[in-house]
Short mmCIF file of C-alpha atoms in Angstrom, two decimals:
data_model
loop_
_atom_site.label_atom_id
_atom_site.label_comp_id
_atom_site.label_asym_id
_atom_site.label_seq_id
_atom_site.Cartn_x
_atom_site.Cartn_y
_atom_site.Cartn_z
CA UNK T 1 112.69 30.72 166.38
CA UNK T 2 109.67 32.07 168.59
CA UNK T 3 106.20 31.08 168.21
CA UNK T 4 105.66 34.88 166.39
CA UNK T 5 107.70 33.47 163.55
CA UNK T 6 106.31 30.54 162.85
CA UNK T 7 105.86 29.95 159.13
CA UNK T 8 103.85 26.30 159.04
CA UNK T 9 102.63 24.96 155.86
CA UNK T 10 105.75 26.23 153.39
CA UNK T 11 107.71 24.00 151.45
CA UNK T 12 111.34 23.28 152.20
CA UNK T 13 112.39 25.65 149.93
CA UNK T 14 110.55 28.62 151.44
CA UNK T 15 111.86 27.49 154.74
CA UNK T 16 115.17 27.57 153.57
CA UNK T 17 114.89 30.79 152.08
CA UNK T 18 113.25 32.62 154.93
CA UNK T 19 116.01 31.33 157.00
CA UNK T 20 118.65 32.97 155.14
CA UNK T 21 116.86 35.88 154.83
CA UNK T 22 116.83 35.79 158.89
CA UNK T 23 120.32 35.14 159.20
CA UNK T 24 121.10 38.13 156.84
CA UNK T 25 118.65 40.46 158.51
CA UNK T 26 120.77 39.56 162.12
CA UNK T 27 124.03 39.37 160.74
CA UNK T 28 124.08 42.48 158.16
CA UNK T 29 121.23 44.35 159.02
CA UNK T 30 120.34 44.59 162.67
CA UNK T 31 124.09 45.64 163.66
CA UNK T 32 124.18 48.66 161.68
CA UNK T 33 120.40 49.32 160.93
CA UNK T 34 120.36 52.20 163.52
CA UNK T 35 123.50 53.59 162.94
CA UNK T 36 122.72 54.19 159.31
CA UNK T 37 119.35 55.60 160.05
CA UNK T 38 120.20 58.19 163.10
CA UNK T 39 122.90 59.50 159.76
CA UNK T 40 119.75 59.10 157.00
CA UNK T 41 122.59 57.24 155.12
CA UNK T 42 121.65 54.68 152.24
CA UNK T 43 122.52 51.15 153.12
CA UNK T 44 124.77 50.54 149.91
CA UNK T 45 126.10 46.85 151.75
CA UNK T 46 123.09 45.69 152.61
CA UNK T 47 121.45 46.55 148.76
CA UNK T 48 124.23 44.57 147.23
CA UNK T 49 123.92 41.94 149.41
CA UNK T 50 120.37 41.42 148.85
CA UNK T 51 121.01 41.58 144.78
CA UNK T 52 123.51 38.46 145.38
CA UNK T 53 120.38 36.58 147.27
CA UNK T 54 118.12 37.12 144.16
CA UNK T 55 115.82 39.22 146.34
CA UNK T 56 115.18 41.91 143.79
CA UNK T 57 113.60 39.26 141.08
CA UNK T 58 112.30 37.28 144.06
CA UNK T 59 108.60 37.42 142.21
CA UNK T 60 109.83 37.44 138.92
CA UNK T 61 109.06 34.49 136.94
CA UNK T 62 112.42 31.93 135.99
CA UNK T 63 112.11 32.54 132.29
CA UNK T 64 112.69 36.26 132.73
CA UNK T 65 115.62 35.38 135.52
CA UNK T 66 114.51 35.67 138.76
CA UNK T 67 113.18 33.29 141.51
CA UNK T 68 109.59 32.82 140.15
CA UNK T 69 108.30 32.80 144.31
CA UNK T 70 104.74 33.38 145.19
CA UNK T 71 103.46 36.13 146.87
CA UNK T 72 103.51 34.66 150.02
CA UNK T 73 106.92 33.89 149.83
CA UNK T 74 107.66 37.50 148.96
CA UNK T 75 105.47 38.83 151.78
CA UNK T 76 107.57 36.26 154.69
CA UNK T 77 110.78 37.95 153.52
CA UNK T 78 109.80 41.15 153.18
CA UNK T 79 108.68 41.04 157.21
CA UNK T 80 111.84 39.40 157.88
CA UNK T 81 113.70 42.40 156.42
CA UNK T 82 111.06 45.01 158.24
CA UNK T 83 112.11 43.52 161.09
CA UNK T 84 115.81 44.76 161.24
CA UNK T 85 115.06 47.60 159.33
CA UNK T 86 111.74 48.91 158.47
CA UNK T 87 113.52 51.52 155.10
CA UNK T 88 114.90 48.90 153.38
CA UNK T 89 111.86 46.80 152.59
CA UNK T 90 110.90 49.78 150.96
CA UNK T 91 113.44 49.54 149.13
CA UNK T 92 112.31 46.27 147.53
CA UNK T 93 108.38 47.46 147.69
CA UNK T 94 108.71 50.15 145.10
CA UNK T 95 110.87 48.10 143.05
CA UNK T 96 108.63 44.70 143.31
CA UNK T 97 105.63 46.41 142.31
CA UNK T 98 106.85 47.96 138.85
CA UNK T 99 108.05 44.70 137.86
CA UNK T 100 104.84 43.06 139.21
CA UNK T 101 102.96 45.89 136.79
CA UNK T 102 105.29 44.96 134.01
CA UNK T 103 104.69 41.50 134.39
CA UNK T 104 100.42 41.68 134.54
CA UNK T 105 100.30 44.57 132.25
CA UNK T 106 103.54 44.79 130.17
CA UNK T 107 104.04 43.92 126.55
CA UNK T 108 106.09 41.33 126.04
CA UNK T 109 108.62 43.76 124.11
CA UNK T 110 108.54 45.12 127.63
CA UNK T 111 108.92 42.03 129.92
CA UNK T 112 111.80 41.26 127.66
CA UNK T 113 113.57 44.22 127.91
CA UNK T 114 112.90 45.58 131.82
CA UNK T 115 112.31 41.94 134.01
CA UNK T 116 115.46 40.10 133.67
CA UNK T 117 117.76 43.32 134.39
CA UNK T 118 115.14 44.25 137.22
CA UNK T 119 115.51 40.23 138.81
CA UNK T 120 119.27 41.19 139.39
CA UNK T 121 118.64 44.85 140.45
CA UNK T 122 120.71 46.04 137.45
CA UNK T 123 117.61 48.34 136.73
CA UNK T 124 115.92 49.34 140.14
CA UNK T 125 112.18 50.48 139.89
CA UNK T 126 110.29 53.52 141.11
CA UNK T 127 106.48 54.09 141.05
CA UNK T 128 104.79 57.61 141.06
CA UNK T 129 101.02 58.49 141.78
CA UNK T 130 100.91 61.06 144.23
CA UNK T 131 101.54 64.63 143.46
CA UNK T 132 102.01 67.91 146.12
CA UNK T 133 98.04 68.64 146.35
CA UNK T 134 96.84 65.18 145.85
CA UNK T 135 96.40 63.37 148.64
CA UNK T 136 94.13 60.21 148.24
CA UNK T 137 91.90 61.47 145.26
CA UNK T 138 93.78 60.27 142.56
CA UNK T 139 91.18 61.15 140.05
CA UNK T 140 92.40 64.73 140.50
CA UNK T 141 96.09 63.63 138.68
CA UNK T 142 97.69 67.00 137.15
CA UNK T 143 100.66 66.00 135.04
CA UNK T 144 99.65 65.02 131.98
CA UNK T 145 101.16 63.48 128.91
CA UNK T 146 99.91 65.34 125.64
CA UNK T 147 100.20 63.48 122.18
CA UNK T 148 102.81 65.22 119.30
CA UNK T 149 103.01 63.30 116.42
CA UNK T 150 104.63 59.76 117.09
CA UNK T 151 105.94 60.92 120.54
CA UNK T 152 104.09 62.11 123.94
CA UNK T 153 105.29 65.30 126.19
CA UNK T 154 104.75 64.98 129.61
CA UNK T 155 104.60 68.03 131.98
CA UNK T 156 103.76 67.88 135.84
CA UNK T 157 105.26 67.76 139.24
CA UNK T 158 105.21 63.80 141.30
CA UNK T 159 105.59 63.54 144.63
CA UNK T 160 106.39 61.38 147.61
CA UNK T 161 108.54 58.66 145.23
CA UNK T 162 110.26 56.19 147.56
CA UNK T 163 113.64 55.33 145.74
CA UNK T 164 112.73 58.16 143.49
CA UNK T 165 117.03 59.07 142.99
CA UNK T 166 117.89 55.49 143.19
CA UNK T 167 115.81 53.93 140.58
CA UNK T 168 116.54 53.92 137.02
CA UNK T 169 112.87 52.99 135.98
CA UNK T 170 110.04 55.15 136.95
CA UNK T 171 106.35 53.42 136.56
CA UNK T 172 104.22 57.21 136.28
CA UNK T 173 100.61 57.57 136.47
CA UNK T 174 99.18 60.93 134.23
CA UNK T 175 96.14 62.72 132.54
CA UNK T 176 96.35 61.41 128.93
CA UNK T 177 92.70 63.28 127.77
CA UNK T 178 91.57 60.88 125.12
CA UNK T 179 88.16 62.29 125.05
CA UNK T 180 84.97 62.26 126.39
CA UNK T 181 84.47 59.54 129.07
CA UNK T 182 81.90 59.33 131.77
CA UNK T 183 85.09 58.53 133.94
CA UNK T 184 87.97 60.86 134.46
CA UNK T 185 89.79 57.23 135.65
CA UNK T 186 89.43 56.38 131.97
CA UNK T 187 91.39 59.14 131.06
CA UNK T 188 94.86 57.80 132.56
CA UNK T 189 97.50 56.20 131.49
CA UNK T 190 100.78 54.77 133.41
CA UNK T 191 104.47 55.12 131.30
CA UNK T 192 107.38 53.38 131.57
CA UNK T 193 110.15 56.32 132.21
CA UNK T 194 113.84 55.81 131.86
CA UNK T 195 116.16 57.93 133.93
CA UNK T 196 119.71 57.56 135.68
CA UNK T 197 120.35 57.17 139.37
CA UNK T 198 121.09 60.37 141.59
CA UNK T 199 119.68 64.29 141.78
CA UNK T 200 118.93 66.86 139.36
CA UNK T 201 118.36 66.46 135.21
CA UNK T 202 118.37 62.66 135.23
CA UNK T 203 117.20 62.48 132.00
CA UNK T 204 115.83 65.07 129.61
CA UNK T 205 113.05 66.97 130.69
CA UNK T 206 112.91 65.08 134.13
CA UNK T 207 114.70 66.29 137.13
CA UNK T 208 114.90 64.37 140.86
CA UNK T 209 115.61 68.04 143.09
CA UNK T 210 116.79 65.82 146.06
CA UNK T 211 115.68 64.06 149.03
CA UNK T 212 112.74 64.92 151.24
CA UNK T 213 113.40 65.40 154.87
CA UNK T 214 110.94 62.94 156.70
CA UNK T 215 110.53 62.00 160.46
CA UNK T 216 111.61 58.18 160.37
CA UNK T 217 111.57 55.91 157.08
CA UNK T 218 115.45 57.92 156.78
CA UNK T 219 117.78 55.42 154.66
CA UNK T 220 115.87 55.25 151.53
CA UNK T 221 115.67 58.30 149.42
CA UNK T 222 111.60 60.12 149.01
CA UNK T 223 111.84 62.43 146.46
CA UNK T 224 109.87 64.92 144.01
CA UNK T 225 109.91 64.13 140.57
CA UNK T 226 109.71 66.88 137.82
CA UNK T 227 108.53 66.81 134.43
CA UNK T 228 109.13 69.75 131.73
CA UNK T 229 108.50 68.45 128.41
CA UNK T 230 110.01 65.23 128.69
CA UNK T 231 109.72 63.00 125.52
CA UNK T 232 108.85 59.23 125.72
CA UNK T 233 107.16 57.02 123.04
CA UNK T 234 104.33 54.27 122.44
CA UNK T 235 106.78 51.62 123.47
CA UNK T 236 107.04 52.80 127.35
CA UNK T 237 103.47 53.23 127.38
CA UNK T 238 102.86 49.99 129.89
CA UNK T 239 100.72 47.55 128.00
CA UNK T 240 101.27 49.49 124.65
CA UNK T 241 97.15 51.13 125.32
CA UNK T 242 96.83 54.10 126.90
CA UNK T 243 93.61 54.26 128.90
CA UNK T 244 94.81 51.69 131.33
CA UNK T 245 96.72 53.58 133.69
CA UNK T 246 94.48 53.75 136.84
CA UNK T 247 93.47 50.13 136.84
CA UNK T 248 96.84 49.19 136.45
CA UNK T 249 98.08 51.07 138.91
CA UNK T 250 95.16 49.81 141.72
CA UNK T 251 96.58 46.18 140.63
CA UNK T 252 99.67 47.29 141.65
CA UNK T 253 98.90 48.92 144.84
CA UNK T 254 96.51 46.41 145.40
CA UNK T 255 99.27 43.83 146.00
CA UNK T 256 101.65 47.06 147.39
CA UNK T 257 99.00 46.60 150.35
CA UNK T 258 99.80 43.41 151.18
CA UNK T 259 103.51 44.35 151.27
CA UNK T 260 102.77 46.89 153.53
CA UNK T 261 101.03 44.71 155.85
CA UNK T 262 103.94 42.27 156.52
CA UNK T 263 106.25 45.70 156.62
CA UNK T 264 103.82 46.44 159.50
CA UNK T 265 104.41 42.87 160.86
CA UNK T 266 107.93 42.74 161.06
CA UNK T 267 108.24 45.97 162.63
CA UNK T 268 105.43 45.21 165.37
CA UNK T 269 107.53 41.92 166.10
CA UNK T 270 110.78 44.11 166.79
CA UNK T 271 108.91 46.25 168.96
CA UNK T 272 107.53 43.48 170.74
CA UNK T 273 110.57 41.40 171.20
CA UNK T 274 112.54 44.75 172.46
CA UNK T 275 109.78 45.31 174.53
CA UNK T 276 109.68 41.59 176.18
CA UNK T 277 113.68 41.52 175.94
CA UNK T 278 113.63 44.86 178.63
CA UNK T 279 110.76 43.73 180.56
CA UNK T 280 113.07 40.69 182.07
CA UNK T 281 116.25 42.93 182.28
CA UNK T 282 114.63 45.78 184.47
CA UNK T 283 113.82 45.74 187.89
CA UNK T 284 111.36 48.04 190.02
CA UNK T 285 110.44 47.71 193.76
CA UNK T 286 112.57 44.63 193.80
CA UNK T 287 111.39 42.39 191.16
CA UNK T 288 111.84 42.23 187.17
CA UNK T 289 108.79 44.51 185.90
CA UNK T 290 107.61 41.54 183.46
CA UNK T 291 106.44 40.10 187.33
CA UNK T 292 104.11 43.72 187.43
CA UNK T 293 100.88 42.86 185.85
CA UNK T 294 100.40 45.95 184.22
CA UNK T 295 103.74 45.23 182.05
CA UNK T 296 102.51 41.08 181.50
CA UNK T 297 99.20 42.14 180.42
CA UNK T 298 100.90 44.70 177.84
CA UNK T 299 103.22 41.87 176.65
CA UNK T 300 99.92 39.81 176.22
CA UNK T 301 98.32 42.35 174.49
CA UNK T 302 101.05 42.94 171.94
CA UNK T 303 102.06 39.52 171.20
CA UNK T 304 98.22 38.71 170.19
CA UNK T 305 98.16 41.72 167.89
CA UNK T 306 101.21 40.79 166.08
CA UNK T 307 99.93 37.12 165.83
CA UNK T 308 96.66 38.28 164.12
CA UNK T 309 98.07 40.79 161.98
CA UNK T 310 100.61 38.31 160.74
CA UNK T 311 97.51 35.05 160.06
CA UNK T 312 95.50 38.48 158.08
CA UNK T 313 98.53 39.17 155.82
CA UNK T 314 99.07 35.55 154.94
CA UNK T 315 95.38 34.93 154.23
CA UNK T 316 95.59 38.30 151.84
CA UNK T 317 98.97 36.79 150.06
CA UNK T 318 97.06 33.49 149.90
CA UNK T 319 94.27 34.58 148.55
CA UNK T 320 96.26 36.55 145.26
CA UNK T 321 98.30 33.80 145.12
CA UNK T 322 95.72 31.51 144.03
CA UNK T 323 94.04 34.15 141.79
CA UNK T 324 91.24 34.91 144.10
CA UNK T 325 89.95 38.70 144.68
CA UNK T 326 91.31 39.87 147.74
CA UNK T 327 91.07 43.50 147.90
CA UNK T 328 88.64 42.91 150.88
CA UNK T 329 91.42 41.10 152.44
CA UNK T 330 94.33 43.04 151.19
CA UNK T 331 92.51 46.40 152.78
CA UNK T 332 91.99 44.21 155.94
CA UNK T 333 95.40 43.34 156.18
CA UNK T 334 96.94 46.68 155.59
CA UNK T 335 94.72 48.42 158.19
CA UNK T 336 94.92 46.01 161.18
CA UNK T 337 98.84 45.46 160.38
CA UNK T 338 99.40 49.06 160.15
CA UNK T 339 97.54 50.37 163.21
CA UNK T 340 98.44 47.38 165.42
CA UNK T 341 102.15 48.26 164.58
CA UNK T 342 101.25 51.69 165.84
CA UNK T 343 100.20 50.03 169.18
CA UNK T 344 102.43 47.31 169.53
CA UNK T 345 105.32 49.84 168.93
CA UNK T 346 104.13 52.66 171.06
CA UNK T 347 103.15 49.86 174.19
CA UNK T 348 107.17 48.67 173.53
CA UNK T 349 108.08 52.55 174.20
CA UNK T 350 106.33 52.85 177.08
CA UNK T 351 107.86 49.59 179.11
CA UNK T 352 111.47 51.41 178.31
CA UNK T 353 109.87 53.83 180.25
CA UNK T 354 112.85 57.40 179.54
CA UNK T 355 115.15 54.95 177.93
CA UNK T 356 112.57 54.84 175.10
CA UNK T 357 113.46 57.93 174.46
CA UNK T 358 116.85 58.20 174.62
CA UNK T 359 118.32 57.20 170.81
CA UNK T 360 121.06 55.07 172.05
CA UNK T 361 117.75 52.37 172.37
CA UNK T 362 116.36 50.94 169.33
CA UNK T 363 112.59 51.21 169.96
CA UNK T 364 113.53 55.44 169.32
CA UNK T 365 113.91 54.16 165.73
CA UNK T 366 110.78 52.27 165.82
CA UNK T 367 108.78 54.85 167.33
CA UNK T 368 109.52 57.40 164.71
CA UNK T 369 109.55 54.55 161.38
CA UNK T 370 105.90 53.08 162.30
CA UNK T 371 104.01 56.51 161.38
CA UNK T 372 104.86 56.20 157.73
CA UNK T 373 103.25 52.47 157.49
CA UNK T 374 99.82 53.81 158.53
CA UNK T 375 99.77 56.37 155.82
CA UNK T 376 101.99 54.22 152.74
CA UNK T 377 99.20 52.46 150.11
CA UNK T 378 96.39 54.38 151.68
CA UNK T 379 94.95 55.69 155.08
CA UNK T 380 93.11 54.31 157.44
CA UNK T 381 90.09 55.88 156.09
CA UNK T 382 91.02 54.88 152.62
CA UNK T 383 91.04 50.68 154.06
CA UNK T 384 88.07 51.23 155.59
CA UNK T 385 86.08 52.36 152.15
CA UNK T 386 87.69 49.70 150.24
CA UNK T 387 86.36 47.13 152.91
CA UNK T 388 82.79 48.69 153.25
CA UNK T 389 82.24 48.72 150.06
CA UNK T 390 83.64 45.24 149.62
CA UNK T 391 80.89 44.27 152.40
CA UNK T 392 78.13 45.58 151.00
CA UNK T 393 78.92 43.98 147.44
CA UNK T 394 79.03 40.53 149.30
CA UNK T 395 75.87 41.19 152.35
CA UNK T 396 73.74 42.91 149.59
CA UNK T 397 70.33 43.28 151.12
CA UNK T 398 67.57 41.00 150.40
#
């Protein structure tokens, strides 16, 4: 193990864990992790193999079957799994936070009936804010869900759904107009929608048109989703209150961000240990080019990024973990993980020099998968609000 994984202060337990979750990630994942992703092809194996390690219910409490593991826990394997291959802890992020909504927000009709099938990945969640002309401003949500009688019809177009053909359990945020409010946030709700796996009318009224062609983050399927007139009922209305949605859905993403962060970590410590790995088998003008200080003081620079971006996401997990606030901290993490991957991965493409480029080399993966982390559970610009405003609620002036 290198100092970059160190993991001091966890019981034996999590150690033991973490470890098989390494020894998966190089024995099942790393081999064919590029392979699979130069063909956009979903990694079927490795999905199945992570059901039989209890991954999928790894946060799921014992009494609804899973592993009942902290947050912290969680976050250690998910940037394990980053690490040899950055789409399929997205795979698990999706899915985690539904049944993390389901748990903090779910009736216990619904806890019952969704948590223990979602611990062994029998039913695989998907979670749906966005929509084509969206963007960050959620408040301007189009699809809606209208009341008729005892049943509500929801019309609208989602967008950007990670697992979005895979899943059987969609978590969807929509306009439910309840009245007057003084907040259009007020005026949201989040519902529980069932659907089977794959492309086109998954269920009535809701069609999955197919997978969206992205840069990197190939593997997992992004889709739209599709809503015309789609019937669901009180009971998949999350928390039975409609109302809720928006709140419930920042609790969720709220968490999401900490996931991202230590997606962001495990990918920065590929890049880096690529980048280190070529540095010693290269030679220019007669000597290794980790000898050329230009390359040592890149290696420096890298390591020391991935060290602090790793101590920021383990303070966040901490933090929710012992039910502390930590948006502040969550925002922190997400933005200095996500744009020091950017930098970490982008110095490990420039000591491979052409190679870099060339897509028999691994770091061509990276290049094109760390984009998407500096974007997924909100911008750069969208961090740095959450953490001013954070700031100014704890330095108020005197």
């Amino acid at each position: 193990m290198s100092r970059l994984q160190t993991t001091d202060g966890l019981s034996e337990e999590q150690h033991e864990l973490i470890k098989l979750v390494r020894e998966f990630v190089e024995e099942q994942i790393l081999p064919v992790a590029t392979e699979l992703e130069h063909r956009d092809e979903y990694p079927t194996d490795i999905v199945e193999g992570m059901k039989e390690m209890g991954i999928f219910g790894l946060m799921i409490p014992e009494e609804y079957g899973g592993l009942g593991e902290s947050l912290l826990t969680y976050a250690l394997v998910v940037e394990e799994i980053a690490r040899g291959w950055m789409s399929v802890s997205g795979i698990i992020n999706t899915h985690f936070i539904v049944a993390y909504l389901i748990l903090q927000h779910g009736t216990e009709e619904q806890k019952q009936r969704y948590l223990p099938r979602m611990a062994t990945g029998e039913v695989r969640g998907a979670f749906s804010m966005s929509e084509p002309g969206l963007g960050s401003d959620v408040a301007a949500i189009r699809t809606k869900a209208v009341r008729e009688g005892e049943e509500w019809i929801v019309t609208g177009q989602k967008m950007w759904l990670t697992n979005g053909g895979s899943s059987n359990l969609v978590a969807v945020l929509v306009r439910t107009d309840l009245g007057e409010s003084e907040s259009p946030y007020k005026n949201m709700s989040t519902f529980l929608i069932e659907k089977e796996s794959g492309f086109g009318e998954t269920a009535q009224g809701v069609t999955v048109p197919g997978k969206i062609e992205k840069m990197g983050y190939k593997g997992v399927d992004t889709t739209e989703l599709i809503f015309e007139g789609h019937r669901t009922s009180d009971a998949q209305l999350l928390g039975g209150v409609p109302g809720k949605g928006f709140y419930q859905m920042m609790d969720g993403v709220e968490v999401g961000r900490v996931n991202v962060a230590a997606r962001a970590c495990g990918l920065s410590r590929r890049a880096f240990e690529l980048g280190i790995a070529y540095s010693q088998q290269r030679e220019t003008f007669g000597k290794k080019i980790a000898e050329h200080q230009g390359i040592l003081f890149r290696l420096a620079d890298m390591a020391t990024k991935v060290e602090a971006s790793h101590q920021m996401m383990v303070k966040a997990a901490k933090l929710k973990d012992a039910g502390e606030r930590n948006d502040l901290e969550a925002g922190m993490a997400k933005y200095l993980a996500s744009e020091n991957c950017a930098d970490v991965v982008e110095q490990s493409f420039r000591i491979h020099g052409g190679y870099g480029y060339s897509k028999e080399y691994e770091i061509e993966r990276l290049y094109r998968e760390a984009p998407m982390l500096l974007i997924g559970e909100g911008t750069a610009e969208i961090q740095k609000m959450i953490i001013g405003r954070r700031l100014l609620e704890d330095y108020k002036a005197r």
